Coordinates of C-alpha atoms in Angstrom, one line a residue:
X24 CA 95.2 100.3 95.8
X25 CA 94.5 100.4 99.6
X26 CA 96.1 103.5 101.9
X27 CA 99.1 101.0 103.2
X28 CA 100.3 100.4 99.4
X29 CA 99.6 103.8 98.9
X30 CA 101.6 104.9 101.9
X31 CA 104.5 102.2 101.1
X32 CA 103.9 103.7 97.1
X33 CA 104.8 107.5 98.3
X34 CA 108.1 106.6 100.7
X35 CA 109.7 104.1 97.7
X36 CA 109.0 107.2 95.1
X37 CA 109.5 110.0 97.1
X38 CA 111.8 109.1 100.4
X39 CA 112.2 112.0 102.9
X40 CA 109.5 114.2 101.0
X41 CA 107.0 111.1 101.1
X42 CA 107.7 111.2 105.0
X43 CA 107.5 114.2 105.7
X44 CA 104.3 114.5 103.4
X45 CA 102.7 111.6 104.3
X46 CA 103.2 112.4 108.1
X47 CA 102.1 116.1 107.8
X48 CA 98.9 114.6 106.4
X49 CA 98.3 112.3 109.0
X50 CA 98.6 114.6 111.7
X51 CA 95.3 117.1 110.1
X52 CA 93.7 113.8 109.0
X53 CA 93.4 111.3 111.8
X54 CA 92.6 108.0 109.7
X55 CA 95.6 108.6 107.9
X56 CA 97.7 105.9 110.5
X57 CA 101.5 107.2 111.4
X58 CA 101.6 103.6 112.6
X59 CA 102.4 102.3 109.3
X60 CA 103.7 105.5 107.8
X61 CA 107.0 105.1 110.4
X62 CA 107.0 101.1 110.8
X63 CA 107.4 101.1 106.8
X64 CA 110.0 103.9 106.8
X65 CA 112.0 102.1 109.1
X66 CA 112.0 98.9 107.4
X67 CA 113.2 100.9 103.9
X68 CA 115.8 102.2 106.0
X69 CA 117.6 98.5 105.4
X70 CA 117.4 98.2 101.7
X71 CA 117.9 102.2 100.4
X72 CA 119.7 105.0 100.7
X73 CA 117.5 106.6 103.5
X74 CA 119.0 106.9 107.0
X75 CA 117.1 106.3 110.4
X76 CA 118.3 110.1 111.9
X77 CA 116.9 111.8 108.7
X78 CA 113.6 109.7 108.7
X79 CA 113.4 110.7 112.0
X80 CA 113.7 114.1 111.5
X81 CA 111.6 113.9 108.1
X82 CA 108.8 112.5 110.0
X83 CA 109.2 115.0 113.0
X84 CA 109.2 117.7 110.4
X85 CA 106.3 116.7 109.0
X86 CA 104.5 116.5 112.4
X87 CA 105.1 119.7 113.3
X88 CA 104.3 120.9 110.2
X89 CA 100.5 119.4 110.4
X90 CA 100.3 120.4 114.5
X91 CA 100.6 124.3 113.0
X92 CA 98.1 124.0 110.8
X93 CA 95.6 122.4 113.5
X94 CA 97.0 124.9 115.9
X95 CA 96.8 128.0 113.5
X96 CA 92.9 126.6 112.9
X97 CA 92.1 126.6 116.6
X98 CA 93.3 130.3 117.0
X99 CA 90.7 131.3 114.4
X100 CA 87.8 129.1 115.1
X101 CA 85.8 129.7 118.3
X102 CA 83.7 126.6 119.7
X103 CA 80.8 127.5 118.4
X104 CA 82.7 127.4 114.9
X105 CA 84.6 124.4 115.3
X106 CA 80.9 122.5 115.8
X107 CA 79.7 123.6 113.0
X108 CA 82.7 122.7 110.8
X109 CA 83.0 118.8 112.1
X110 CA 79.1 118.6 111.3
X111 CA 79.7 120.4 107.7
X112 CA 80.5 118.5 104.5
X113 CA 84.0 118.9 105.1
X114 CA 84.8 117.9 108.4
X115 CA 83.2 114.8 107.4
X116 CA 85.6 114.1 104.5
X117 CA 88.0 114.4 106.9
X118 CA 86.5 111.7 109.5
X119 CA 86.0 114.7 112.1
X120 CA 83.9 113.7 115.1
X121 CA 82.7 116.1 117.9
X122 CA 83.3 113.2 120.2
X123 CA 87.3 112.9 119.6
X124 CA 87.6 116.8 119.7
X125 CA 85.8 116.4 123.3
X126 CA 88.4 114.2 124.6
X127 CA 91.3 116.0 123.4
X128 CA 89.5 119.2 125.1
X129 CA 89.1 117.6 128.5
X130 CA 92.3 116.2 128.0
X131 CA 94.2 119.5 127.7
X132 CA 91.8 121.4 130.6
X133 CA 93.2 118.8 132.9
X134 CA 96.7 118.4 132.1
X135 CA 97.0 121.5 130.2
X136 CA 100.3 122.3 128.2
X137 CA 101.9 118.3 128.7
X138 CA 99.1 116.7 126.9
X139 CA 100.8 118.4 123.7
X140 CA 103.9 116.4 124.8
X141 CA 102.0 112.7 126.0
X142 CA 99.3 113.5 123.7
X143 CA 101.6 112.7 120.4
X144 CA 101.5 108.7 121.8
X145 CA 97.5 108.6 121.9
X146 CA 96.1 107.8 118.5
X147 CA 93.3 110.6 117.2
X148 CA 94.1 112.8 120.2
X149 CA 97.8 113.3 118.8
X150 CA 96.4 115.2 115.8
X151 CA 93.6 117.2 117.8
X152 CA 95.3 118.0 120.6
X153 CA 96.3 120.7 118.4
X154 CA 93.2 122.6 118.5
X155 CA 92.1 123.1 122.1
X156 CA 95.8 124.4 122.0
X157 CA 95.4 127.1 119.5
X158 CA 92.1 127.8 121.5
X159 CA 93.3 128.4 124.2
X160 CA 95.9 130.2 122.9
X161 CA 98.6 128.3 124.1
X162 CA 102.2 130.4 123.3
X163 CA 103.4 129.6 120.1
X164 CA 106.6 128.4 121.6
X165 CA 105.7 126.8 124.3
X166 CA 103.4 124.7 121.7
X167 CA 106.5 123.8 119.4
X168 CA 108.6 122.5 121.8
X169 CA 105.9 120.0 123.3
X170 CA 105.2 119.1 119.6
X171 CA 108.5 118.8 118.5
X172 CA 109.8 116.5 121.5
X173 CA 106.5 114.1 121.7
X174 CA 106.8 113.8 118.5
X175 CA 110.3 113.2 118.4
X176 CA 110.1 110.3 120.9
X177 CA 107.4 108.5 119.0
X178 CA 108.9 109.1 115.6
X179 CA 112.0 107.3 116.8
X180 CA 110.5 104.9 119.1
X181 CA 108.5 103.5 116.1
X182 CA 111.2 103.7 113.2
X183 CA 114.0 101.6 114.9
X184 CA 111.3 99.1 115.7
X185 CA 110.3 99.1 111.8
X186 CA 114.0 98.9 111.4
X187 CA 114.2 95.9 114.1
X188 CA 111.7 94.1 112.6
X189 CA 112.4 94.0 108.8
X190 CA 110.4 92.1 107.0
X191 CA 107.9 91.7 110.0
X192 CA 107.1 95.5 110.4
X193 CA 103.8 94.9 109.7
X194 CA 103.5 93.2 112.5
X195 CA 104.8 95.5 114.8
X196 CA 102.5 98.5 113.0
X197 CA 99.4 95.9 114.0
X198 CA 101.0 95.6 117.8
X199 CA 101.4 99.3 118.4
X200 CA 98.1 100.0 116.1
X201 CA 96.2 97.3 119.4
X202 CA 98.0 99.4 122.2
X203 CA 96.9 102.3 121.0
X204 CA 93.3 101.4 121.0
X205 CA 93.6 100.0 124.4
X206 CA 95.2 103.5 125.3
X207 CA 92.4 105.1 123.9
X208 CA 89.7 103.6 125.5
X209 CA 91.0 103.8 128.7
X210 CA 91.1 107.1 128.2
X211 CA 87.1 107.2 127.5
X212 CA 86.9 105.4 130.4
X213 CA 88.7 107.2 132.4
X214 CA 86.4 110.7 130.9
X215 CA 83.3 108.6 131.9
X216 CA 84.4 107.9 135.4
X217 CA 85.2 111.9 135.7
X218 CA 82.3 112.9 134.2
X219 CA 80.3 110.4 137.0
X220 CA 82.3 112.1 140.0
X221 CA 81.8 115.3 138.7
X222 CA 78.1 114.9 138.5
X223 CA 77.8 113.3 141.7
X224 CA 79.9 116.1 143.5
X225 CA 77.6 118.7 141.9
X226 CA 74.5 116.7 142.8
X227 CA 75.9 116.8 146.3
X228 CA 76.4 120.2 146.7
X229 CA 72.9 121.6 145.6
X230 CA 71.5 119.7 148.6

């Protein structure tokens, strides 16, 4: 059985636990793809007893739920830490790269506090994002209500299109699944180009 039956497997047993489950999941283990998680749920919405505003909130539960623990994990863990965790047994199970944890770092140093509200649109960074948070200590309430309302937004965005769709949701998890690998590789990108100015301003300035 592959992780979309799976997925499908968990919301037709289970309903609002399986969402809120499955979602909480996803956000501490980035492969796990909310893209078909809320497509899925929105499409059962037609056919069962489950409502769009209490998927909604069952998936939005579930993300917060998984941003804590990420958050909680950042407050503990110092860099240094964090490094050695990704590289460990673990944080390979989990598909942890040093690489992804970069980006959601440089994302948050340059926005600061709204990437944890634009961030929960950018696939991988949604989950991490998280962590530089709890790093830097963000406050704890300031971090909830970014959380909750990005991931609000997203959570509804993507269920009423499930719900639009029917029978095609998978579609529409493929569409949004292509958008947000074009998001995040313009986001690379854009880190590159930075990381090129920056060096070129420092090269500058020790002549």
């Amino acid at each position: 059985m592959d992780m979309q039956q799976q997925i499908m497997e968990l919301i037709n047993s289970y309903g609002y636990f399986g969402i809120v489950l499955l979602i909480a999941l996803e956000n501490i283990f980035p492969p796990i793809p909310s893209e078909i998680i809320l497509t899925f749920a929105g499409f059962v919405t037609l056919s069962s007893n489950l409502g769009i505003i209490e998927s909604v909130l069952a998936a939005t539960v579930g993300a917060v739920i998984g941003a804590i623990a990420l958050y909680a994990f950042g407050r503990i863990l110092t860099r240094e830490r964090l490094v050695k965790f990704v590289e460990s047994r673990i944080g390979k199970m989990l598909h942890l790269k040093i690489t992804d944890i970069d980006k959601a770092e440089a994302l948050f140093s340059k926005h600061g506090h709204k990437t944890v509200f634009f961030g929960r649109c950018i696939p991988v960074i949604r989950s991490l994002v998280s962590i530089p948070a709890g790093m830097t200590k963000m406050p704890l309430h300031s971090f909830l209500l970014f959380t909750t309302l990005g991931t609000l937004i997203w959570n509804t965005v993507l269920i009423i299109l499930g719900r639009l769709a029917g029978h095609a949701w998978t579609q529409v998890s493929s569409i949004v699944d292509s958008f947000s690998t074009v998001i995040t590789i313009g986001i690379a990108g854009g880190l590159i180009v930075g990381a090129f100015f920056y060096y070129q301003k420092r090269v500058r300035s020790t002549k």
